[in-house]
Amino acid sequence: MIAGARRVTTSDGLTINHHVQGAGEPLLLIPYTSADHACYAFQLPAYTEHFTCIAVDLPGTGESDKPPGPYSTEGHADQLAAFLGAIGIEHAHVAGMSFGATVAMQLAARHPGRVRSLSLHSGWHASDDYLKIVVEQWRTLASVLPTVADVVVQGILPWCFTPETYAERPEFVDTLVEFVRSRPAQPVEAFLAQTDAVMAHDASAALGDIDVPTLITFGARDVVCSTRFAEPLNSAIAGSELVVFDHLSHAGLHEDPETFNRATLDFLLRQAP
């Protein structure tokens, strides 16, 4: 595939923005809530040495179409299956972070022929009351703050990093804030539709249908998507591997990309021929 940014219209009429980089077997990268493809910036230098990375903007984010809601993880999974077909990819390694992990697990369950391996980072099998309360707070902020970027900076990022990161690495936090504000603006309506999908997610009955090598990672210091979700995922997905990063919170891919990349790339390379 030719590297660079591109847009494709799928069989269901959605235009999906995505960025292609690297060489090797295809690796589909699915972003987290409100984020676009650029959230994998810290992973691409490592991953692209071995894989053709296809980082997408989910519908409702980035420069992809933003159809009216409702959104769902099942619906996004079906959209990504159509997207892979539209770009001529029969099957790919699939990785998702947080909300992206929920979409990835639905993709593997609903479209097994599309997925070669599965990497689920800071995900969850079904939204519980604690997670729903947190997300409701984000939705409340979206009704009073000027932009969704303000919601991310003030309401979401503090859940994604340890307090030590804020205290000891202020320059890193400032850089991340600037990055969030530099990305294409997400309309409030799309953010609310996406968070509807977050709260409604329940893949409990589908996990047993996943039959590909699967890596599950968590940060031990994550609160919102804590290791309370580790056992339900690990026990339901046959043969899955679990890695817990003792020093990290929700967004380990940003907080310590070297450690995150080493563990995740080790798994991916074991799945490649």
PDB file of C-alpha atoms in Angstrom:
ATOM      1  CA  MET A   1       0.000   0.000   0.000  1.00  0.00           C
ATOM      2  CA  ILE A   2       1.150   3.534  -0.718  1.00  0.00           C
ATOM      3  CA  ALA A   3       2.012   5.425   2.460  1.00  0.00           C
ATOM      4  CA  GLY A   4       0.223   8.604   3.497  1.00  0.00           C
ATOM      5  CA  ALA A   5      -3.180   9.995   4.408  1.00  0.00           C
ATOM      6  CA  ARG A   6      -6.156   8.867   2.378  1.00  0.00           C
ATOM      7  CA  ARG A   7      -9.936   8.614   2.387  1.00  0.00           C
ATOM      8  CA  VAL A   8     -12.099   5.777   1.161  1.00  0.00           C
ATOM      9  CA  THR A   9     -15.863   5.356   0.841  1.00  0.00           C
ATOM     10  CA  THR A  10     -17.144   2.010   2.057  1.00  0.00           C
ATOM     11  CA  SER A  11     -19.970  -0.116   0.718  1.00  0.00           C
ATOM     12  CA  ASP A  12     -22.324   1.429   3.283  1.00  0.00           C
ATOM     13  CA  GLY A  13     -21.565   4.930   2.028  1.00  0.00           C
ATOM     14  CA  LEU A  14     -19.288   6.160   4.818  1.00  0.00           C
ATOM     15  CA  THR A  15     -16.076   7.986   4.022  1.00  0.00           C
ATOM     16  CA  ILE A  16     -13.303   6.844   6.371  1.00  0.00           C
ATOM     17  CA  ASN A  17     -10.105   8.822   6.804  1.00  0.00           C
ATOM     18  CA  HIS A  18      -6.995   6.791   7.534  1.00  0.00           C
ATOM     19  CA  HIS A  19      -3.222   6.979   7.478  1.00  0.00           C
ATOM     20  CA  VAL A  20      -1.005   4.241   6.047  1.00  0.00           C
ATOM     21  CA  GLN A  21       2.636   3.844   6.996  1.00  0.00           C
ATOM     22  CA  GLY A  22       5.208   1.038   7.109  1.00  0.00           C
ATOM     23  CA  ALA A  23       5.765  -2.284   5.374  1.00  0.00           C
ATOM     24  CA  GLY A  24       4.721  -5.832   6.166  1.00  0.00           C
ATOM     25  CA  GLU A  25       1.465  -7.482   7.180  1.00  0.00           C
ATOM     26  CA  PRO A  26      -1.410  -5.037   7.765  1.00  0.00           C
ATOM     27  CA  LEU A  27      -2.028  -3.825  11.314  1.00  0.00           C
ATOM     28  CA  LEU A  28      -5.270  -1.923  11.897  1.00  0.00           C
ATOM     29  CA  LEU A  29      -5.026   0.621  14.740  1.00  0.00           C
ATOM     30  CA  ILE A  30      -8.314   1.767  16.308  1.00  0.00           C
ATOM     31  CA  PRO A  31      -8.249   4.928  18.480  1.00  0.00           C
ATOM     32  CA  TYR A  32      -9.862   5.719  21.813  1.00  0.00           C
ATOM     33  CA  THR A  33     -12.788   7.998  22.670  1.00  0.00           C
ATOM     34  CA  SER A  34     -12.737  11.310  20.781  1.00  0.00           C
ATOM     35  CA  ALA A  35      -9.267  10.637  19.331  1.00  0.00           C
ATOM     36  CA  ASP A  36      -8.270  10.256  15.703  1.00  0.00           C
ATOM     37  CA  HIS A  37      -5.583   8.142  14.035  1.00  0.00           C
ATOM     38  CA  ALA A  38      -2.764  10.354  15.335  1.00  0.00           C
ATOM     39  CA  CYS A  39      -3.148   8.967  18.867  1.00  0.00           C
ATOM     40  CA  TYR A  40      -0.763   6.171  17.824  1.00  0.00           C
ATOM     41  CA  ALA A  41       2.085   8.589  17.052  1.00  0.00           C
ATOM     42  CA  PHE A  42       4.324   7.058  19.743  1.00  0.00           C
ATOM     43  CA  GLN A  43       3.751   3.526  18.418  1.00  0.00           C
ATOM     44  CA  LEU A  44       4.273   4.047  14.691  1.00  0.00           C
ATOM     45  CA  PRO A  45       8.086   4.343  14.744  1.00  0.00           C
ATOM     46  CA  ALA A  46       8.299   0.870  16.333  1.00  0.00           C
ATOM     47  CA  TYR A  47       5.370  -0.807  14.606  1.00  0.00           C
ATOM     48  CA  THR A  48       6.107   0.388  11.069  1.00  0.00           C
ATOM     49  CA  GLU A  49       9.462  -1.384  11.014  1.00  0.00           C
ATOM     50  CA  HIS A  50       7.517  -4.655  10.855  1.00  0.00           C
ATOM     51  CA  PHE A  51       3.937  -3.910   9.788  1.00  0.00           C
ATOM     52  CA  THR A  52       1.925  -1.820   7.371  1.00  0.00           C
ATOM     53  CA  CYS A  53       0.055   0.284   9.932  1.00  0.00           C
ATOM     54  CA  ILE A  54      -3.425   1.458   8.997  1.00  0.00           C
ATOM     55  CA  ALA A  55      -4.539   3.983  11.612  1.00  0.00           C
ATOM     56  CA  VAL A  56      -8.165   5.059  11.199  1.00  0.00           C
ATOM     57  CA  ASP A  57     -10.447   7.870  12.253  1.00  0.00           C
ATOM     58  CA  LEU A  58     -13.592   6.146  13.469  1.00  0.00           C
ATOM     59  CA  PRO A  59     -16.853   7.590  12.117  1.00  0.00           C
ATOM     60  CA  GLY A  60     -17.630  10.632  14.246  1.00  0.00           C
ATOM     61  CA  THR A  61     -13.974  11.590  14.725  1.00  0.00           C
ATOM     62  CA  GLY A  62     -11.091  13.211  12.891  1.00  0.00           C
ATOM     63  CA  GLU A  63     -11.757  13.704   9.198  1.00  0.00           C
ATOM     64  CA  SER A  64     -14.071  10.712   8.743  1.00  0.00           C
ATOM     65  CA  ASP A  65     -17.784  11.189   8.166  1.00  0.00           C
ATOM     66  CA  LYS A  66     -19.806  12.080  11.239  1.00  0.00           C
ATOM     67  CA  PRO A  67     -23.223  10.516  10.775  1.00  0.00           C
ATOM     68  CA  PRO A  68     -25.959  11.143  13.322  1.00  0.00           C
ATOM     69  CA  GLY A  69     -26.216   8.697  16.198  1.00  0.00           C
ATOM     70  CA  PRO A  70     -26.822   6.291  17.674  1.00  0.00           C
ATOM     71  CA  TYR A  71     -23.340   4.782  17.551  1.00  0.00           C
ATOM     72  CA  SER A  72     -22.464   1.362  18.908  1.00  0.00           C
ATOM     73  CA  THR A  73     -19.390  -0.811  19.195  1.00  0.00           C
ATOM     74  CA  GLU A  74     -21.103  -3.426  17.053  1.00  0.00           C
ATOM     75  CA  GLY A  75     -21.889  -0.809  14.416  1.00  0.00           C
ATOM     76  CA  HIS A  76     -18.327   0.499  14.377  1.00  0.00           C
ATOM     77  CA  ALA A  77     -17.063  -3.073  14.021  1.00  0.00           C
ATOM     78  CA  ASP A  78     -19.264  -3.611  10.973  1.00  0.00           C
ATOM     79  CA  GLN A  79     -18.075  -0.275   9.540  1.00  0.00           C
ATOM     80  CA  LEU A  80     -14.433  -1.284   9.957  1.00  0.00           C
ATOM     81  CA  ALA A  81     -15.075  -4.649   8.307  1.00  0.00           C
ATOM     82  CA  ALA A  82     -16.518  -2.769   5.326  1.00  0.00           C
ATOM     83  CA  PHE A  83     -13.558  -0.382   5.453  1.00  0.00           C
ATOM     84  CA  LEU A  84     -11.046  -3.230   5.235  1.00  0.00           C
ATOM     85  CA  GLY A  85     -12.903  -4.573   2.233  1.00  0.00           C
ATOM     86  CA  ALA A  86     -12.910  -1.152   0.590  1.00  0.00           C
ATOM     87  CA  ILE A  87      -9.119  -0.837   0.862  1.00  0.00           C
ATOM     88  CA  GLY A  88      -8.533  -4.386  -0.338  1.00  0.00           C
ATOM     89  CA  ILE A  89      -7.394  -5.929   2.948  1.00  0.00           C
ATOM     90  CA  GLU A  90      -8.729  -9.445   3.457  1.00  0.00           C
ATOM     91  CA  HIS A  91      -7.565  -9.715   7.058  1.00  0.00           C
ATOM     92  CA  ALA A  92      -5.322  -7.756   9.413  1.00  0.00           C
ATOM     93  CA  HIS A  93      -3.816  -7.763  12.839  1.00  0.00           C
ATOM     94  CA  VAL A  94      -6.092  -5.508  14.891  1.00  0.00           C
ATOM     95  CA  ALA A  95      -5.216  -3.354  17.898  1.00  0.00           C
ATOM     96  CA  GLY A  96      -7.509  -1.050  19.850  1.00  0.00           C
ATOM     97  CA  MET A  97      -7.028   1.270  22.793  1.00  0.00           C
ATOM     98  CA  SER A  98      -9.822   1.802  25.359  1.00  0.00           C
ATOM     99  CA  PHE A  99     -12.967   2.455  23.262  1.00  0.00           C
ATOM    100  CA  GLY A 100     -10.951   1.186  20.322  1.00  0.00           C
ATOM    101  CA  ALA A 101     -10.471  -2.092  22.177  1.00  0.00           C
ATOM    102  CA  THR A 102     -14.221  -2.531  22.567  1.00  0.00           C
ATOM    103  CA  VAL A 103     -14.669  -2.015  18.833  1.00  0.00           C
ATOM    104  CA  ALA A 104     -11.772  -4.397  18.110  1.00  0.00           C
ATOM    105  CA  MET A 105     -13.281  -7.214  20.174  1.00  0.00           C
ATOM    106  CA  GLN A 106     -16.600  -6.804  18.375  1.00  0.00           C
ATOM    107  CA  LEU A 107     -14.792  -6.869  15.030  1.00  0.00           C
ATOM    108  CA  ALA A 108     -13.042 -10.131  15.923  1.00  0.00           C
ATOM    109  CA  ALA A 109     -16.288 -11.701  17.144  1.00  0.00           C
ATOM    110  CA  ARG A 110     -18.554 -10.501  14.325  1.00  0.00           C
ATOM    111  CA  HIS A 111     -16.105 -10.727  11.419  1.00  0.00           C
ATOM    112  CA  PRO A 112     -13.599 -13.446  12.371  1.00  0.00           C
ATOM    113  CA  GLY A 113     -12.223 -13.778   8.864  1.00  0.00           C
ATOM    114  CA  ARG A 114     -11.018 -10.171   8.979  1.00  0.00           C
ATOM    115  CA  VAL A 115      -8.801 -10.536  12.081  1.00  0.00           C
ATOM    116  CA  ARG A 116      -5.446 -12.345  12.269  1.00  0.00           C
ATOM    117  CA  SER A 117      -4.602 -11.332  15.828  1.00  0.00           C
ATOM    118  CA  LEU A 118      -6.165  -9.075  18.431  1.00  0.00           C
ATOM    119  CA  SER A 119      -4.548  -6.590  20.830  1.00  0.00           C
ATOM    120  CA  LEU A 120      -6.884  -5.113  23.456  1.00  0.00           C
ATOM    121  CA  HIS A 121      -5.425  -2.269  25.519  1.00  0.00           C
ATOM    122  CA  SER A 122      -7.257  -0.806  28.545  1.00  0.00           C
ATOM    123  CA  GLY A 123     -10.524  -2.274  27.335  1.00  0.00           C
ATOM    124  CA  TRP A 124     -13.554  -3.799  29.008  1.00  0.00           C
ATOM    125  CA  HIS A 125     -16.082  -6.507  28.238  1.00  0.00           C
ATOM    126  CA  ALA A 126     -19.171  -4.612  29.428  1.00  0.00           C
ATOM    127  CA  SER A 127     -19.688  -1.147  30.868  1.00  0.00           C
ATOM    128  CA  ASP A 128     -20.383  -1.211  34.603  1.00  0.00           C
ATOM    129  CA  ASP A 129     -21.964   1.450  36.806  1.00  0.00           C
ATOM    130  CA  TYR A 130     -18.627   2.994  37.781  1.00  0.00           C
ATOM    131  CA  LEU A 131     -17.548   3.484  34.172  1.00  0.00           C
ATOM    132  CA  LYS A 132     -20.949   4.897  33.259  1.00  0.00           C
ATOM    133  CA  ILE A 133     -20.754   7.470  36.079  1.00  0.00           C
ATOM    134  CA  VAL A 134     -17.344   8.636  34.857  1.00  0.00           C
ATOM    135  CA  VAL A 135     -18.555   8.955  31.269  1.00  0.00           C
ATOM    136  CA  GLU A 136     -21.688  10.815  32.384  1.00  0.00           C
ATOM    137  CA  GLN A 137     -19.384  13.404  33.959  1.00  0.00           C
ATOM    138  CA  TRP A 138     -17.639  13.843  30.598  1.00  0.00           C
ATOM    139  CA  ARG A 139     -21.011  14.289  28.920  1.00  0.00           C
ATOM    140  CA  THR A 140     -21.982  16.931  31.460  1.00  0.00           C
ATOM    141  CA  LEU A 141     -18.747  18.806  30.780  1.00  0.00           C
ATOM    142  CA  ALA A 142     -19.509  18.671  27.049  1.00  0.00           C
ATOM    143  CA  SER A 143     -22.668  20.666  27.692  1.00  0.00           C
ATOM    144  CA  VAL A 144     -20.841  23.556  29.394  1.00  0.00           C
ATOM    145  CA  LEU A 145     -17.297  23.733  28.019  1.00  0.00           C
ATOM    146  CA  PRO A 146     -16.531  25.518  24.736  1.00  0.00           C
ATOM    147  CA  THR A 147     -15.179  22.511  22.812  1.00  0.00           C
ATOM    148  CA  VAL A 148     -14.770  18.750  23.019  1.00  0.00           C
ATOM    149  CA  ALA A 149     -11.014  19.383  23.214  1.00  0.00           C
ATOM    150  CA  ASP A 150     -11.659  21.212  26.499  1.00  0.00           C
ATOM    151  CA  VAL A 151     -13.586  18.173  27.732  1.00  0.00           C
ATOM    152  CA  VAL A 152     -10.657  15.924  26.867  1.00  0.00           C
ATOM    153  CA  VAL A 153      -8.087  18.211  28.504  1.00  0.00           C
ATOM    154  CA  GLN A 154     -10.058  18.973  31.677  1.00  0.00           C
ATOM    155  CA  GLY A 155     -12.183  15.875  32.096  1.00  0.00           C
ATOM    156  CA  ILE A 156     -10.629  12.879  30.356  1.00  0.00           C
ATOM    157  CA  LEU A 157      -6.835  13.217  30.437  1.00  0.00           C
ATOM    158  CA  PRO A 158      -6.593  13.235  34.257  1.00  0.00           C
ATOM    159  CA  TRP A 159      -8.165   9.758  34.250  1.00  0.00           C
ATOM    160  CA  CYS A 160      -5.543   8.549  31.761  1.00  0.00           C
ATOM    161  CA  PHE A 161      -2.289   9.256  33.609  1.00  0.00           C
ATOM    162  CA  THR A 162      -0.845   8.787  37.062  1.00  0.00           C
ATOM    163  CA  PRO A 163      -0.660  11.806  39.392  1.00  0.00           C
ATOM    164  CA  GLU A 164       3.123  11.515  39.230  1.00  0.00           C
ATOM    165  CA  THR A 165       3.068  12.213  35.501  1.00  0.00           C
ATOM    166  CA  TYR A 166       1.264  15.499  36.099  1.00  0.00           C
ATOM    167  CA  ALA A 167       3.555  16.415  38.996  1.00  0.00           C
ATOM    168  CA  GLU A 168       6.908  15.345  37.564  1.00  0.00           C
ATOM    169  CA  ARG A 169       6.460  15.775  33.805  1.00  0.00           C
ATOM    170  CA  PRO A 170       4.569  19.040  33.291  1.00  0.00           C
ATOM    171  CA  GLU A 171       6.246  19.651  29.920  1.00  0.00           C
ATOM    172  CA  PHE A 172       4.964  16.296  28.675  1.00  0.00           C
ATOM    173  CA  VAL A 173       1.440  17.128  29.835  1.00  0.00           C
ATOM    174  CA  ASP A 174       1.630  20.551  28.162  1.00  0.00           C
ATOM    175  CA  THR A 175       2.752  18.929  24.923  1.00  0.00           C
ATOM    176  CA  LEU A 176      -0.109  16.450  25.081  1.00  0.00           C
ATOM    177  CA  VAL A 177      -2.601  19.253  25.677  1.00  0.00           C
ATOM    178  CA  GLU A 178      -1.262  21.134  22.659  1.00  0.00           C
ATOM    179  CA  PHE A 179      -1.541  17.956  20.614  1.00  0.00           C
ATOM    180  CA  VAL A 180      -5.190  17.444  21.617  1.00  0.00           C
ATOM    181  CA  ARG A 181      -6.054  21.014  20.684  1.00  0.00           C
ATOM    182  CA  SER A 182      -4.259  20.701  17.322  1.00  0.00           C
ATOM    183  CA  ARG A 183      -6.363  17.806  16.046  1.00  0.00           C
ATOM    184  CA  PRO A 184      -9.549  18.185  13.944  1.00  0.00           C
ATOM    185  CA  ALA A 185     -12.388  19.334  16.176  1.00  0.00           C
ATOM    186  CA  GLN A 186     -15.007  16.765  17.106  1.00  0.00           C
ATOM    187  CA  PRO A 187     -18.601  18.095  17.129  1.00  0.00           C
ATOM    188  CA  VAL A 188     -20.348  17.789  20.474  1.00  0.00           C
ATOM    189  CA  GLU A 189     -23.094  15.708  18.875  1.00  0.00           C
ATOM    190  CA  ALA A 190     -20.552  13.174  17.637  1.00  0.00           C
ATOM    191  CA  PHE A 191     -18.857  13.054  21.033  1.00  0.00           C
ATOM    192  CA  LEU A 192     -22.191  12.381  22.731  1.00  0.00           C
ATOM    193  CA  ALA A 193     -23.032   9.672  20.188  1.00  0.00           C
ATOM    194  CA  GLN A 194     -19.649   8.056  20.783  1.00  0.00           C
ATOM    195  CA  THR A 195     -20.032   8.133  24.553  1.00  0.00           C
ATOM    196  CA  ASP A 196     -23.478   6.572  24.125  1.00  0.00           C
ATOM    197  CA  ALA A 197     -21.653   3.671  22.494  1.00  0.00           C
ATOM    198  CA  VAL A 198     -19.127   3.576  25.344  1.00  0.00           C
ATOM    199  CA  MET A 199     -21.850   3.243  27.967  1.00  0.00           C
ATOM    200  CA  ALA A 200     -23.939   0.733  26.006  1.00  0.00           C
ATOM    201  CA  HIS A 201     -21.041  -1.587  25.203  1.00  0.00           C
ATOM    202  CA  ASP A 202     -21.578  -5.196  26.252  1.00  0.00           C
ATOM    203  CA  ALA A 203     -19.587  -7.892  24.460  1.00  0.00           C
ATOM    204  CA  SER A 204     -20.023 -10.501  27.189  1.00  0.00           C
ATOM    205  CA  ALA A 205     -21.896 -12.906  24.956  1.00  0.00           C
ATOM    206  CA  ALA A 206     -19.551 -12.352  21.999  1.00  0.00           C
ATOM    207  CA  LEU A 207     -16.164 -12.938  23.632  1.00  0.00           C
ATOM    208  CA  GLY A 208     -16.429 -16.694  23.334  1.00  0.00           C
ATOM    209  CA  ASP A 209     -16.626 -16.298  19.546  1.00  0.00           C
ATOM    210  CA  ILE A 210     -13.129 -14.778  19.405  1.00  0.00           C
ATOM    211  CA  ASP A 211     -10.759 -17.430  18.113  1.00  0.00           C
ATOM    212  CA  VAL A 212      -7.533 -15.603  17.256  1.00  0.00           C
ATOM    213  CA  PRO A 213      -4.358 -14.992  19.269  1.00  0.00           C
ATOM    214  CA  THR A 214      -5.213 -12.177  21.687  1.00  0.00           C
ATOM    215  CA  LEU A 215      -3.158  -9.876  23.877  1.00  0.00           C
ATOM    216  CA  ILE A 216      -4.874  -8.048  26.750  1.00  0.00           C
ATOM    217  CA  THR A 217      -3.054  -5.200  28.524  1.00  0.00           C
ATOM    218  CA  PHE A 218      -3.911  -3.011  31.487  1.00  0.00           C
ATOM    219  CA  GLY A 219      -2.215  -0.417  33.630  1.00  0.00           C
ATOM    220  CA  ALA A 220      -2.256  -1.490  37.273  1.00  0.00           C
ATOM    221  CA  ARG A 221      -2.899   2.127  38.264  1.00  0.00           C
ATOM    222  CA  ASP A 222      -5.786   2.639  35.867  1.00  0.00           C
ATOM    223  CA  VAL A 223      -8.978   3.504  37.721  1.00  0.00           C
ATOM    224  CA  VAL A 224     -11.617   4.005  35.067  1.00  0.00           C
ATOM    225  CA  CYS A 225     -10.808   0.783  33.152  1.00  0.00           C
ATOM    226  CA  SER A 226      -9.008  -1.023  35.917  1.00  0.00           C
ATOM    227  CA  THR A 227      -7.857  -4.606  36.133  1.00  0.00           C
ATOM    228  CA  ARG A 228     -11.344  -5.466  37.377  1.00  0.00           C
ATOM    229  CA  PHE A 229     -11.985  -6.105  33.671  1.00  0.00           C
ATOM    230  CA  ALA A 230      -8.907  -8.285  33.180  1.00  0.00           C
ATOM    231  CA  GLU A 231     -10.249 -11.624  34.386  1.00  0.00           C
ATOM    232  CA  PRO A 232     -13.583 -11.446  32.515  1.00  0.00           C
ATOM    233  CA  LEU A 233     -11.710 -10.766  29.281  1.00  0.00           C
ATOM    234  CA  ASN A 234      -8.858 -13.195  29.860  1.00  0.00           C
ATOM    235  CA  SER A 235     -11.076 -16.075  30.914  1.00  0.00           C
ATOM    236  CA  ALA A 236     -13.624 -15.596  28.129  1.00  0.00           C
ATOM    237  CA  ILE A 237     -11.152 -15.325  25.219  1.00  0.00           C
ATOM    238  CA  ALA A 238      -9.541 -18.736  24.833  1.00  0.00           C
ATOM    239  CA  GLY A 239      -5.745 -18.711  24.922  1.00  0.00           C
ATOM    240  CA  SER A 240      -5.439 -14.974  25.487  1.00  0.00           C
ATOM    241  CA  GLU A 241      -2.346 -13.436  27.080  1.00  0.00           C
ATOM    242  CA  LEU A 242      -2.567 -10.845  29.865  1.00  0.00           C
ATOM    243  CA  VAL A 243       0.062  -8.187  30.559  1.00  0.00           C
ATOM    244  CA  VAL A 244      -0.288  -5.698  33.437  1.00  0.00           C
ATOM    245  CA  PHE A 245       1.995  -2.662  33.529  1.00  0.00           C
ATOM    246  CA  ASP A 246       2.559  -2.041  37.235  1.00  0.00           C
ATOM    247  CA  HIS A 247       3.498   1.649  36.954  1.00  0.00           C
ATOM    248  CA  LEU A 248       1.006   2.832  34.340  1.00  0.00           C
ATOM    249  CA  SER A 249      -2.523   4.172  34.259  1.00  0.00           C
ATOM    250  CA  HIS A 250      -5.056   4.108  31.409  1.00  0.00           C
ATOM    251  CA  ALA A 251      -2.975   5.587  28.572  1.00  0.00           C
ATOM    252  CA  GLY A 252       0.182   3.533  28.842  1.00  0.00           C
ATOM    253  CA  LEU A 253       0.795   3.971  25.120  1.00  0.00           C
ATOM    254  CA  HIS A 254       1.526   7.655  25.865  1.00  0.00           C
ATOM    255  CA  GLU A 255       2.805   7.528  29.434  1.00  0.00           C
ATOM    256  CA  ASP A 256       5.606   5.020  28.784  1.00  0.00           C
ATOM    257  CA  PRO A 257       5.645   4.164  25.071  1.00  0.00           C
ATOM    258  CA  GLU A 258       8.962   2.319  25.312  1.00  0.00           C
ATOM    259  CA  THR A 259       7.582  -0.241  27.763  1.00  0.00           C
ATOM    260  CA  PHE A 260       4.222  -0.401  26.014  1.00  0.00           C
ATOM    261  CA  ASN A 261       5.755  -0.838  22.570  1.00  0.00           C
ATOM    262  CA  ARG A 262       8.186  -3.514  23.713  1.00  0.00           C
ATOM    263  CA  ALA A 263       5.444  -5.716  25.175  1.00  0.00           C
ATOM    264  CA  THR A 264       2.910  -5.179  22.412  1.00  0.00           C
ATOM    265  CA  LEU A 265       5.396  -5.580  19.570  1.00  0.00           C
ATOM    266  CA  ASP A 266       6.694  -8.800  21.122  1.00  0.00           C
ATOM    267  CA  PHE A 267       3.189 -10.233  20.872  1.00  0.00           C
ATOM    268  CA  LEU A 268       2.612  -8.962  17.337  1.00  0.00           C
ATOM    269  CA  LEU A 269       5.883 -10.348  16.028  1.00  0.00           C
ATOM    270  CA  ARG A 270       5.033 -13.784  17.429  1.00  0.00           C
ATOM    271  CA  GLN A 271       1.859 -13.756  15.333  1.00  0.00           C
ATOM    272  CA  ALA A 272       3.565 -12.765  12.076  1.00  0.00           C
ATOM    273  CA  PRO A 273       4.942 -15.509   9.794  1.00  0.00           C
TER     274      PRO A 273
END
